[in-house]
């Protein structure tokens, strides 16, 4: 059974990498011991080591058989160990470090040659190196995977423990809150009917209070209008008295011929002038009195509406309330106030007298025409 080219290439790659490790460990060591005694012995040992490495490289390049390559690499290791024995007395620390590296390489080489390169008794040739090395890699990967799995399992256990602790702490904090919430919900369910009843009563009280306030406002304004009407009426009576008294005195004196005509006319004119503000105040008193009656009636309607509509159905009650609200809050016209808000003066009196005279003349004319037609 011949060795495959892949197995041979694998072994050559292995030996070349180990030669690099040996060179890195022994070359600095040779430079340090050049100044010590026994330089010739050191140089000779180094030359043997270098020659062994060169032989290994040449054999690898010229396609030697695998068994020959194994023997040559064995010579490289032997030359390396001999070189270390020569210099260990001169620089023991560095030699110990180099010996450690060489021992590692020999161990790996020994494992490779004793386990993977065992000669088959029937052919005398080594068995496949690459397959056995892959098997060893697989074992190492399996072991590494087990280690990683163990680490992950430990982390998972730690996380599970942390989660359990967090859940316990959460439950320890949330359970009292849950019990408090349940108790509060029970209390709310218990007092809910009472609260609803209180809300209904409060709505009724607010409605009554609003109606009382509204009726009270109308009643208050009614009283203000009453006071204004009374004040204006008293003023009108006083001014009228002031106008009538001089006129009556003048008439009495004129009848006894104790006053002249000019003085009588003057007093009469003065009385007429005084009648103007008296008439104005009387008219304004009438307006305030009418406003008083309207406000008083509104206050009474607002106060008595509930008792009036209580027996009626809810729809009828709402309809009546809408009608009352439309009457109370509907826009109002004040044209009649503006038309009558001017004070009475001489021009107005003359206009009134002329109008009365014209109406009387028209009435007399109509009566005369009617009489003539009836006689004809």
mmCIF file of C-alpha atoms in Angstrom:
data_model
loop_
_atom_site.group_PDB
_atom_site.id
_atom_site.type_symbol
_atom_site.label_atom_id
_atom_site.label_comp_id
_atom_site.label_asym_id
_atom_site.label_seq_id
_atom_site.Cartn_x
_atom_site.Cartn_y
_atom_site.Cartn_z
ATOM 1 C CA UNK A 1 0.000 0.000 0.000
ATOM 2 C CA UNK A 2 1.724 3.228 -1.192
ATOM 3 C CA UNK A 3 1.634 6.469 0.754
ATOM 4 C CA UNK A 4 -0.479 9.151 -0.932
ATOM 5 C CA UNK A 5 1.042 12.421 -2.041
ATOM 6 C CA UNK A 6 -1.324 14.299 0.280
ATOM 7 C CA UNK A 7 0.013 12.430 3.324
ATOM 8 C CA UNK A 8 3.585 13.129 2.310
ATOM 9 C CA UNK A 9 2.877 16.810 1.704
ATOM 10 C CA UNK A 10 1.227 17.001 5.115
ATOM 11 C CA UNK A 11 4.317 15.565 6.842
ATOM 12 C CA UNK A 12 6.640 17.935 4.957
ATOM 13 C CA UNK A 13 4.496 20.899 6.009
ATOM 14 C CA UNK A 14 4.618 19.657 9.601
ATOM 15 C CA UNK A 15 8.428 19.320 9.631
ATOM 16 C CA UNK A 16 9.004 22.714 7.978
ATOM 17 C CA UNK A 17 6.867 24.465 10.586
ATOM 18 C CA UNK A 18 8.750 22.735 13.407
ATOM 19 C CA UNK A 19 12.118 23.646 11.859
ATOM 20 C CA UNK A 20 11.031 27.302 11.975
ATOM 21 C CA UNK A 21 10.263 26.903 15.681
ATOM 22 C CA UNK A 22 13.678 25.274 16.309
ATOM 23 C CA UNK A 23 15.488 28.018 14.401
ATOM 24 C CA UNK A 24 13.723 30.691 16.401
ATOM 25 C CA UNK A 25 14.739 29.022 19.673
ATOM 26 C CA UNK A 26 18.392 28.090 18.895
ATOM 27 C CA UNK A 27 19.697 30.883 16.632
ATOM 28 C CA UNK A 28 19.594 33.618 19.339
ATOM 29 C CA UNK A 29 21.186 31.147 21.769
ATOM 30 C CA UNK A 30 24.194 30.612 19.462
ATOM 31 C CA UNK A 31 24.786 34.384 19.187
ATOM 32 C CA UNK A 32 24.902 34.799 22.979
ATOM 33 C CA UNK A 33 27.654 32.162 23.576
ATOM 34 C CA UNK A 34 30.119 33.243 20.867
ATOM 35 C CA UNK A 35 32.220 35.239 23.381
ATOM 36 C CA UNK A 36 32.525 32.422 25.931
ATOM 37 C CA UNK A 37 35.148 29.701 26.122
ATOM 38 C CA UNK A 38 34.661 26.698 23.934
ATOM 39 C CA UNK A 39 33.568 28.743 20.920
ATOM 40 C CA UNK A 40 34.890 26.124 18.568
ATOM 41 C CA UNK A 41 32.766 23.424 20.192
ATOM 42 C CA UNK A 42 29.708 25.642 19.973
ATOM 43 C CA UNK A 43 30.403 26.456 16.326
ATOM 44 C CA UNK A 44 30.826 22.755 15.513
ATOM 45 C CA UNK A 45 27.567 21.804 17.194
ATOM 46 C CA UNK A 46 25.810 24.627 15.395
ATOM 47 C CA UNK A 47 27.232 23.553 12.043
ATOM 48 C CA UNK A 48 25.954 20.017 12.605
ATOM 49 C CA UNK A 49 22.516 21.406 13.445
ATOM 50 C CA UNK A 50 22.480 23.677 10.359
ATOM 51 C CA UNK A 51 23.618 20.802 8.124
ATOM 52 C CA UNK A 52 20.816 18.594 9.453
ATOM 53 C CA UNK A 53 18.254 21.278 8.690
ATOM 54 C CA UNK A 54 19.627 21.800 5.184
ATOM 55 C CA UNK A 55 19.524 18.036 4.583
ATOM 56 C CA UNK A 56 15.888 17.981 5.676
ATOM 57 C CA UNK A 57 15.018 20.820 3.328
ATOM 58 C CA UNK A 58 16.851 19.171 0.430
ATOM 59 C CA UNK A 59 15.131 15.848 1.059
ATOM 60 C CA UNK A 60 11.747 17.547 1.109
ATOM 61 C CA UNK A 61 12.447 19.293 -2.173
ATOM 62 C CA UNK A 62 13.868 16.202 -3.940
ATOM 63 C CA UNK A 63 10.938 13.925 -3.148
ATOM 64 C CA UNK A 64 12.489 11.496 -0.663
ATOM 65 C CA UNK A 65 10.313 8.718 0.672
ATOM 66 C CA UNK A 66 8.369 9.352 3.820
ATOM 67 C CA UNK A 67 10.435 6.897 5.886
ATOM 68 C CA UNK A 68 13.618 8.715 4.874
ATOM 69 C CA UNK A 69 12.103 12.077 5.751
ATOM 70 C CA UNK A 70 11.194 10.749 9.192
ATOM 71 C CA UNK A 71 14.780 9.613 9.801
ATOM 72 C CA UNK A 72 16.271 12.917 8.625
ATOM 73 C CA UNK A 73 13.971 14.939 10.905
ATOM 74 C CA UNK A 74 15.032 12.651 13.754
ATOM 75 C CA UNK A 75 18.618 13.732 12.992
ATOM 76 C CA UNK A 76 17.527 17.391 13.137
ATOM 77 C CA UNK A 77 16.093 16.898 16.616
ATOM 78 C CA UNK A 78 19.216 15.020 17.772
ATOM 79 C CA UNK A 79 21.482 17.824 16.468
ATOM 80 C CA UNK A 80 19.314 20.412 18.251
ATOM 81 C CA UNK A 81 19.545 18.550 21.568
ATOM 82 C CA UNK A 82 23.331 18.170 21.165
ATOM 83 C CA UNK A 83 23.694 21.912 20.524
ATOM 84 C CA UNK A 84 21.741 22.686 23.704
ATOM 85 C CA UNK A 85 23.955 20.308 25.731
ATOM 86 C CA UNK A 86 27.029 22.199 24.507
ATOM 87 C CA UNK A 87 25.792 25.674 25.560
ATOM 88 C CA UNK A 88 23.722 24.898 28.663
ATOM 89 C CA UNK A 89 26.687 25.394 30.997
ATOM 90 C CA UNK A 90 27.403 28.860 29.576
ATOM 91 C CA UNK A 91 23.863 30.268 29.548
ATOM 92 C CA UNK A 92 21.644 27.920 31.516
ATOM 93 C CA UNK A 93 18.468 30.082 31.497
ATOM 94 C CA UNK A 94 18.384 30.588 27.739
ATOM 95 C CA UNK A 95 19.347 26.949 27.195
ATOM 96 C CA UNK A 96 16.496 25.820 29.431
ATOM 97 C CA UNK A 97 13.990 27.865 27.401
ATOM 98 C CA UNK A 98 15.377 26.455 24.133
ATOM 99 C CA UNK A 99 15.324 22.923 25.552
ATOM 100 C CA UNK A 100 11.669 23.363 26.437
ATOM 101 C CA UNK A 101 10.819 24.279 22.848
ATOM 102 C CA UNK A 102 12.841 21.327 21.472
ATOM 103 C CA UNK A 103 11.118 18.970 23.904
ATOM 104 C CA UNK A 104 7.719 20.142 22.703
ATOM 105 C CA UNK A 105 8.695 19.548 19.077
ATOM 106 C CA UNK A 106 10.098 16.066 19.874
ATOM 107 C CA UNK A 107 6.952 15.159 21.750
ATOM 108 C CA UNK A 108 4.752 16.157 18.834
ATOM 109 C CA UNK A 109 7.048 14.310 16.411
ATOM 110 C CA UNK A 110 7.095 11.236 18.635
ATOM 111 C CA UNK A 111 3.306 11.186 18.837
ATOM 112 C CA UNK A 112 3.117 11.526 15.079
ATOM 113 C CA UNK A 113 5.619 8.731 14.336
ATOM 114 C CA UNK A 114 4.530 6.248 17.005
ATOM 115 C CA UNK A 115 0.761 6.606 16.492
ATOM 116 C CA UNK A 116 0.213 7.760 12.917
ATOM 117 C CA UNK A 117 3.372 6.411 11.183
ATOM 118 C CA UNK A 118 3.418 2.860 12.560
ATOM 119 C CA UNK A 119 4.838 0.463 9.928
ATOM 120 C CA UNK A 120 2.392 -2.063 8.651
ATOM 121 C CA UNK A 121 3.797 -5.604 9.101
ATOM 122 C CA UNK A 122 2.536 -6.877 5.759
ATOM 123 C CA UNK A 123 4.010 -4.068 3.604
ATOM 124 C CA UNK A 124 6.603 -2.363 5.753
ATOM 125 C CA UNK A 125 5.126 1.006 4.823
ATOM 126 C CA UNK A 126 3.576 3.596 7.166
ATOM 127 C CA UNK A 127 -0.191 3.961 7.155
ATOM 128 C CA UNK A 128 -2.025 7.122 6.164
ATOM 129 C CA UNK A 129 -0.870 10.145 8.126
ATOM 130 C CA UNK A 130 -3.523 12.596 6.994
ATOM 131 C CA UNK A 131 -6.498 10.489 8.054
ATOM 132 C CA UNK A 132 -5.080 9.860 11.495
ATOM 133 C CA UNK A 133 -4.225 13.536 11.910
ATOM 134 C CA UNK A 134 -7.741 14.492 10.893
ATOM 135 C CA UNK A 135 -9.049 12.030 13.447
ATOM 136 C CA UNK A 136 -6.934 13.637 16.127
ATOM 137 C CA UNK A 137 -8.140 17.092 15.047
ATOM 138 C CA UNK A 138 -11.701 15.837 15.264
ATOM 139 C CA UNK A 139 -11.049 14.577 18.779
ATOM 140 C CA UNK A 140 -9.543 17.906 19.763
ATOM 141 C CA UNK A 141 -12.487 19.772 18.245
ATOM 142 C CA UNK A 142 -14.874 17.468 20.077
ATOM 143 C CA UNK A 143 -13.096 18.121 23.338
ATOM 144 C CA UNK A 144 -13.078 21.865 22.665
ATOM 145 C CA UNK A 145 -16.775 21.739 21.805
ATOM 146 C CA UNK A 146 -17.435 19.955 25.091
ATOM 147 C CA UNK A 147 -15.515 22.652 26.934
ATOM 148 C CA UNK A 148 -17.441 25.410 25.137
ATOM 149 C CA UNK A 149 -20.708 23.626 25.829
ATOM 150 C CA UNK A 150 -19.746 23.364 29.478
ATOM 151 C CA UNK A 151 -18.997 27.085 29.578
ATOM 152 C CA UNK A 152 -22.298 27.874 27.865
ATOM 153 C CA UNK A 153 -24.154 25.581 30.247
ATOM 154 C CA UNK A 154 -22.572 27.325 33.209
ATOM 155 C CA UNK A 155 -23.574 30.693 31.745
ATOM 156 C CA UNK A 156 -27.096 29.413 31.104
ATOM 157 C CA UNK A 157 -27.251 28.180 34.685
ATOM 158 C CA UNK A 158 -26.073 31.581 35.888
ATOM 159 C CA UNK A 159 -28.665 33.316 33.742
ATOM 160 C CA UNK A 160 -31.366 30.939 34.942
ATOM 161 C CA UNK A 161 -30.377 31.656 38.520
ATOM 162 C CA UNK A 162 -30.418 35.414 37.857
ATOM 163 C CA UNK A 163 -33.813 35.148 36.151
ATOM 164 C CA UNK A 164 -35.184 33.126 39.039
ATOM 165 C CA UNK A 165 -33.874 35.664 41.519
ATOM 166 C CA UNK A 166 -35.314 38.538 39.470
ATOM 167 C CA UNK A 167 -38.648 36.752 39.195
ATOM 168 C CA UNK A 168 -38.675 36.142 42.933
ATOM 169 C CA UNK A 169 -37.864 39.795 43.611
ATOM 170 C CA UNK A 170 -40.532 40.878 41.130
ATOM 171 C CA UNK A 171 -43.113 38.623 42.714
ATOM 172 C CA UNK A 172 -42.100 39.858 46.149
ATOM 173 C CA UNK A 173 -42.747 43.431 45.025
ATOM 174 C CA UNK A 174 -45.784 42.879 42.805
ATOM 175 C CA UNK A 175 -47.762 40.590 45.100
ATOM 176 C CA UNK A 176 -48.310 43.267 47.786
ATOM 177 C CA UNK A 177 -49.317 45.718 45.063
ATOM 178 C CA UNK A 178 -51.686 43.142 43.595
ATOM 179 C CA UNK A 179 -53.286 42.587 46.974
ATOM 180 C CA UNK A 180 -53.615 46.339 47.468
ATOM 181 C CA UNK A 181 -55.182 46.675 44.023
ATOM 182 C CA UNK A 182 -57.644 43.866 44.749
ATOM 183 C CA UNK A 183 -58.565 45.473 48.054
ATOM 184 C CA UNK A 184 -59.019 48.875 46.414
ATOM 185 C CA UNK A 185 -61.196 47.284 43.714
ATOM 186 C CA UNK A 186 -63.332 45.597 46.351
ATOM 187 C CA UNK A 187 -63.701 48.874 48.234
ATOM 188 C CA UNK A 188 -64.692 50.642 45.034
ATOM 189 C CA UNK A 189 -67.258 47.981 44.165
ATOM 190 C CA UNK A 190 -68.625 48.274 47.681
ATOM 191 C CA UNK A 191 -69.016 52.054 47.679
ATOM 192 C CA UNK A 192 -69.914 52.397 43.989
ATOM 193 C CA UNK A 193 -73.727 52.337 44.489
ATOM 194 C CA UNK A 194 -73.414 54.881 47.276
ATOM 195 C CA UNK A 195 -71.240 57.111 45.106
ATOM 196 C CA UNK A 196 -73.734 56.885 42.258
ATOM 197 C CA UNK A 197 -76.546 57.818 44.621
ATOM 198 C CA UNK A 198 -74.519 60.726 45.954
ATOM 199 C CA UNK A 199 -73.819 61.832 42.382
ATOM 200 C CA UNK A 200 -77.546 61.851 41.611
ATOM 201 C CA UNK A 201 -78.261 63.822 44.768
ATOM 202 C CA UNK A 202 -75.448 66.220 43.954
ATOM 203 C CA UNK A 203 -76.876 66.778 40.470
ATOM 204 C CA UNK A 204 -80.236 67.564 42.024
ATOM 205 C CA UNK A 205 -78.662 69.957 44.510
ATOM 206 C CA UNK A 206 -76.692 71.662 41.769
ATOM 207 C CA UNK A 207 -79.834 71.963 39.675
ATOM 208 C CA UNK A 208 -81.758 73.464 42.580
ATOM 209 C CA UNK A 209 -78.879 75.775 43.403
ATOM 210 C CA UNK A 210 -78.634 76.894 39.789
ATOM 211 C CA UNK A 211 -82.354 77.535 39.596
ATOM 212 C CA UNK A 212 -82.293 79.435 42.878
ATOM 213 C CA UNK A 213 -79.380 81.524 41.694
ATOM 214 C CA UNK A 214 -81.092 82.215 38.368
ATOM 215 C CA UNK A 215 -84.404 83.048 40.022
ATOM 216 C CA UNK A 216 -82.574 85.111 42.632
ATOM 217 C CA UNK A 217 -80.818 87.122 39.938
ATOM 218 C CA UNK A 218 -84.094 87.874 38.195
ATOM 219 C CA UNK A 219 -85.701 88.766 41.527
ATOM 220 C CA UNK A 220 -82.783 91.018 42.455
ATOM 221 C CA UNK A 221 -82.965 92.863 39.156
ATOM 222 C CA UNK A 222 -86.726 93.123 39.625
ATOM 223 C CA UNK A 223 -86.195 94.815 42.974
ATOM 224 C CA UNK A 224 -83.703 97.217 41.400
ATOM 225 C CA UNK A 225 -86.213 98.089 38.697
ATOM 226 C CA UNK A 226 -88.887 98.565 41.382
ATOM 227 C CA UNK A 227 -86.644 100.936 43.310
ATOM 228 C CA UNK A 228 -85.903 102.935 40.153
ATOM 229 C CA UNK A 229 -89.596 103.093 39.247
ATOM 230 C CA UNK A 230 -90.549 104.248 42.767
ATOM 231 C CA UNK A 231 -87.839 106.922 42.787
ATOM 232 C CA UNK A 232 -88.874 108.269 39.400
ATOM 233 C CA UNK A 233 -92.543 108.253 40.397
ATOM 234 C CA UNK A 234 -91.819 110.226 43.554
ATOM 235 C CA UNK A 235 -89.722 112.674 41.572
ATOM 236 C CA UNK A 236 -92.491 113.073 39.002
ATOM 237 C CA UNK A 237 -95.042 113.733 41.768
ATOM 238 C CA UNK A 238 -92.810 116.325 43.393
ATOM 239 C CA UNK A 239 -92.153 118.153 40.123
ATOM 240 C CA UNK A 240 -95.841 118.029 39.205
ATOM 241 C CA UNK A 241 -96.708 119.477 42.595
ATOM 242 C CA UNK A 242 -94.198 122.259 42.030
ATOM 243 C CA UNK A 243 -95.875 122.969 38.680
ATOM 244 C CA UNK A 244 -99.483 122.795 39.899
ATOM 245 C CA UNK A 245 -99.134 124.873 43.069
ATOM 246 C CA UNK A 246 -97.934 128.093 41.327
ATOM 247 C CA UNK A 247 -100.572 127.643 38.633
ATOM 248 C CA UNK A 248 -103.362 127.231 41.195
ATOM 249 C CA UNK A 249 -102.180 130.233 43.192
ATOM 250 C CA UNK A 250 -102.014 132.311 40.003
ATOM 251 C CA UNK A 251 -105.558 131.360 39.045
ATOM 252 C CA UNK A 252 -106.861 132.286 42.505
ATOM 253 C CA UNK A 253 -105.048 135.612 42.475
ATOM 254 C CA UNK A 254 -106.138 136.323 38.901
ATOM 255 C CA UNK A 255 -109.768 135.744 39.857
ATOM 256 C CA UNK A 256 -109.468 138.405 42.595
ATOM 257 C CA UNK A 257 -107.655 140.734 40.182
ATOM 258 C CA UNK A 258 -104.643 140.828 42.496
ATOM 259 C CA UNK A 259 -102.160 139.823 39.807
ATOM 260 C CA UNK A 260 -101.466 141.116 36.373
ATOM 261 C CA UNK A 261 -101.967 139.188 33.180
ATOM 262 C CA UNK A 262 -98.256 139.248 32.401
ATOM 263 C CA UNK A 263 -97.348 137.671 35.730
ATOM 264 C CA UNK A 264 -100.072 135.067 35.268
ATOM 265 C CA UNK A 265 -98.733 134.151 31.827
ATOM 266 C CA UNK A 266 -95.222 133.945 33.265
ATOM 267 C CA UNK A 267 -96.329 131.601 36.039
ATOM 268 C CA UNK A 268 -98.315 129.529 33.563
ATOM 269 C CA UNK A 269 -95.261 129.180 31.334
ATOM 270 C CA UNK A 270 -93.169 128.185 34.336
ATOM 271 C CA UNK A 271 -95.698 125.480 35.240
ATOM 272 C CA UNK A 272 -95.650 124.157 31.683
ATOM 273 C CA UNK A 273 -91.871 123.983 31.774
ATOM 274 C CA UNK A 274 -91.966 122.085 35.052
ATOM 275 C CA UNK A 275 -94.431 119.619 33.586
ATOM 276 C CA UNK A 276 -91.884 118.507 31.005
ATOM 277 C CA UNK A 277 -89.442 116.788 33.450
ATOM 278 C CA UNK A 278 -92.408 115.526 35.448
ATOM 279 C CA UNK A 279 -93.823 113.820 32.364
ATOM 280 C CA UNK A 280 -90.401 112.430 31.454
ATOM 281 C CA UNK A 281 -89.888 110.943 34.916
ATOM 282 C CA UNK A 282 -93.407 109.521 34.888
ATOM 283 C CA UNK A 283 -92.793 107.831 31.562
ATOM 284 C CA UNK A 284 -89.420 106.419 32.700
ATOM 285 C CA UNK A 285 -91.070 105.206 35.897
ATOM 286 C CA UNK A 286 -93.600 103.348 33.780
ATOM 287 C CA UNK A 287 -90.810 101.667 31.791
ATOM 288 C CA UNK A 288 -89.011 100.516 34.922
ATOM 289 C CA UNK A 289 -92.295 99.304 36.382
ATOM 290 C CA UNK A 290 -92.966 97.206 33.291
ATOM 291 C CA UNK A 291 -89.440 95.803 33.469
ATOM 292 C CA UNK A 292 -89.993 95.017 37.148
ATOM 293 C CA UNK A 293 -93.140 93.059 36.375
ATOM 294 C CA UNK A 294 -91.412 91.124 33.574
ATOM 295 C CA UNK A 295 -88.423 90.191 35.751
ATOM 296 C CA UNK A 296 -90.633 89.241 38.683
ATOM 297 C CA UNK A 297 -92.736 87.027 36.433
ATOM 298 C CA UNK A 298 -89.584 85.370 35.024
ATOM 299 C CA UNK A 299 -88.273 84.684 38.538
ATOM 300 C CA UNK A 300 -91.584 83.102 39.502
ATOM 301 C CA UNK A 301 -91.620 80.970 36.344
ATOM 302 C CA UNK A 302 -88.068 79.726 36.911
ATOM 303 C CA UNK A 303 -88.759 78.906 40.543
ATOM 304 C CA UNK A 304 -92.025 77.081 39.884
ATOM 305 C CA UNK A 305 -91.139 75.234 36.692
ATOM 306 C CA UNK A 306 -89.981 72.019 38.432
ATOM 307 C CA UNK A 307 -93.110 71.687 40.524
ATOM 308 C CA UNK A 308 -95.218 72.351 37.438
ATOM 309 C CA UNK A 309 -93.590 69.808 35.124
ATOM 310 C CA UNK A 310 -92.767 67.106 37.714
ATOM 311 C CA UNK A 311 -95.843 64.918 36.935
ATOM 312 C CA UNK A 312 -95.255 65.145 33.189
ATOM 313 C CA UNK A 313 -93.240 62.619 31.111
ATOM 314 C CA UNK A 314 -89.533 63.220 30.647
ATOM 315 C CA UNK A 315 -89.896 64.092 26.955
ATOM 316 C CA UNK A 316 -92.575 66.657 27.740
ATOM 317 C CA UNK A 317 -90.437 68.098 30.535
ATOM 318 C CA UNK A 318 -87.471 68.500 28.208
ATOM 319 C CA UNK A 319 -89.656 70.122 25.556
ATOM 320 C CA UNK A 320 -91.083 72.623 28.062
ATOM 321 C CA UNK A 321 -87.592 73.386 29.364
ATOM 322 C CA UNK A 322 -86.400 74.051 25.811
ATOM 323 C CA UNK A 323 -89.290 76.438 25.192
ATOM 324 C CA UNK A 324 -88.638 78.301 28.442
ATOM 325 C CA UNK A 325 -84.915 78.502 27.686
ATOM 326 C CA UNK A 326 -85.633 79.855 24.203
ATOM 327 C CA UNK A 327 -87.845 82.553 25.722
ATOM 328 C CA UNK A 328 -85.375 83.458 28.457
ATOM 329 C CA UNK A 329 -82.254 83.566 26.341
ATOM 330 C CA UNK A 330 -83.704 84.649 22.993
ATOM 331 C CA UNK A 331 -82.365 87.962 21.616
ATOM 332 C CA UNK A 332 -84.619 90.837 22.614
ATOM 333 C CA UNK A 333 -85.416 93.987 20.674
ATOM 334 C CA UNK A 334 -85.122 97.393 22.371
ATOM 335 C CA UNK A 335 -86.478 99.513 19.542
ATOM 336 C CA UNK A 336 -89.438 100.631 21.604
ATOM 337 C CA UNK A 337 -87.058 101.909 24.256
ATOM 338 C CA UNK A 338 -84.978 103.869 21.771
ATOM 339 C CA UNK A 339 -88.077 105.383 20.218
ATOM 340 C CA UNK A 340 -89.391 106.617 23.572
ATOM 341 C CA UNK A 341 -86.111 107.491 25.228
ATOM 342 C CA UNK A 342 -86.094 111.187 24.204
ATOM 343 C CA UNK A 343 -87.242 113.709 26.800
ATOM 344 C CA UNK A 344 -90.514 115.621 26.336
ATOM 345 C CA UNK A 345 -89.903 119.201 25.083
ATOM 346 C CA UNK A 346 -91.867 122.157 23.652
ATOM 347 C CA UNK A 347 -91.513 120.950 20.072
ATOM 348 C CA UNK A 348 -92.990 117.587 20.986
ATOM 349 C CA UNK A 349 -95.883 119.224 22.802
ATOM 350 C CA UNK A 350 -96.652 121.490 19.830
ATOM 351 C CA UNK A 351 -96.473 118.514 17.494
ATOM 352 C CA UNK A 352 -98.871 116.585 19.691
ATOM 353 C CA UNK A 353 -101.302 119.523 19.840
ATOM 354 C CA UNK A 354 -101.199 120.002 16.066
ATOM 355 C CA UNK A 355 -101.797 116.297 15.580
ATOM 356 C CA UNK A 356 -104.765 116.340 17.955
ATOM 357 C CA UNK A 357 -106.243 119.389 16.191
ATOM 358 C CA UNK A 358 -105.840 117.750 12.784
ATOM 359 C CA UNK A 359 -107.496 114.556 13.995
ATOM 360 C CA UNK A 360 -110.422 116.557 15.431
ATOM 361 C CA UNK A 361 -110.834 118.526 12.180
ATOM 362 C CA UNK A 362 -110.793 115.353 10.104
ATOM 363 C CA UNK A 363 -113.279 113.746 12.433
ATOM 364 C CA UNK A 364 -115.628 116.787 12.224
ATOM 365 C CA UNK A 365 -115.336 116.862 8.428
ATOM 366 C CA UNK A 366 -116.144 113.176 8.159
ATOM 367 C CA UNK A 367 -119.131 113.581 10.460
ATOM 368 C CA UNK A 368 -120.443 116.544 8.437
ATOM 369 C CA UNK A 369 -120.149 114.676 5.140
ATOM 370 C CA UNK A 370 -121.916 111.690 6.594
ATOM 371 C CA UNK A 371 -124.740 113.924 7.865
ATOM 372 C CA UNK A 372 -125.137 115.628 4.464
ATOM 373 C CA UNK A 373 -125.341 112.310 2.688
ATOM 374 C CA UNK A 374 -127.939 111.024 5.099
ATOM 375 C CA UNK A 375 -130.091 114.197 4.663
ATOM 376 C CA UNK A 376 -129.805 114.002 0.877
#
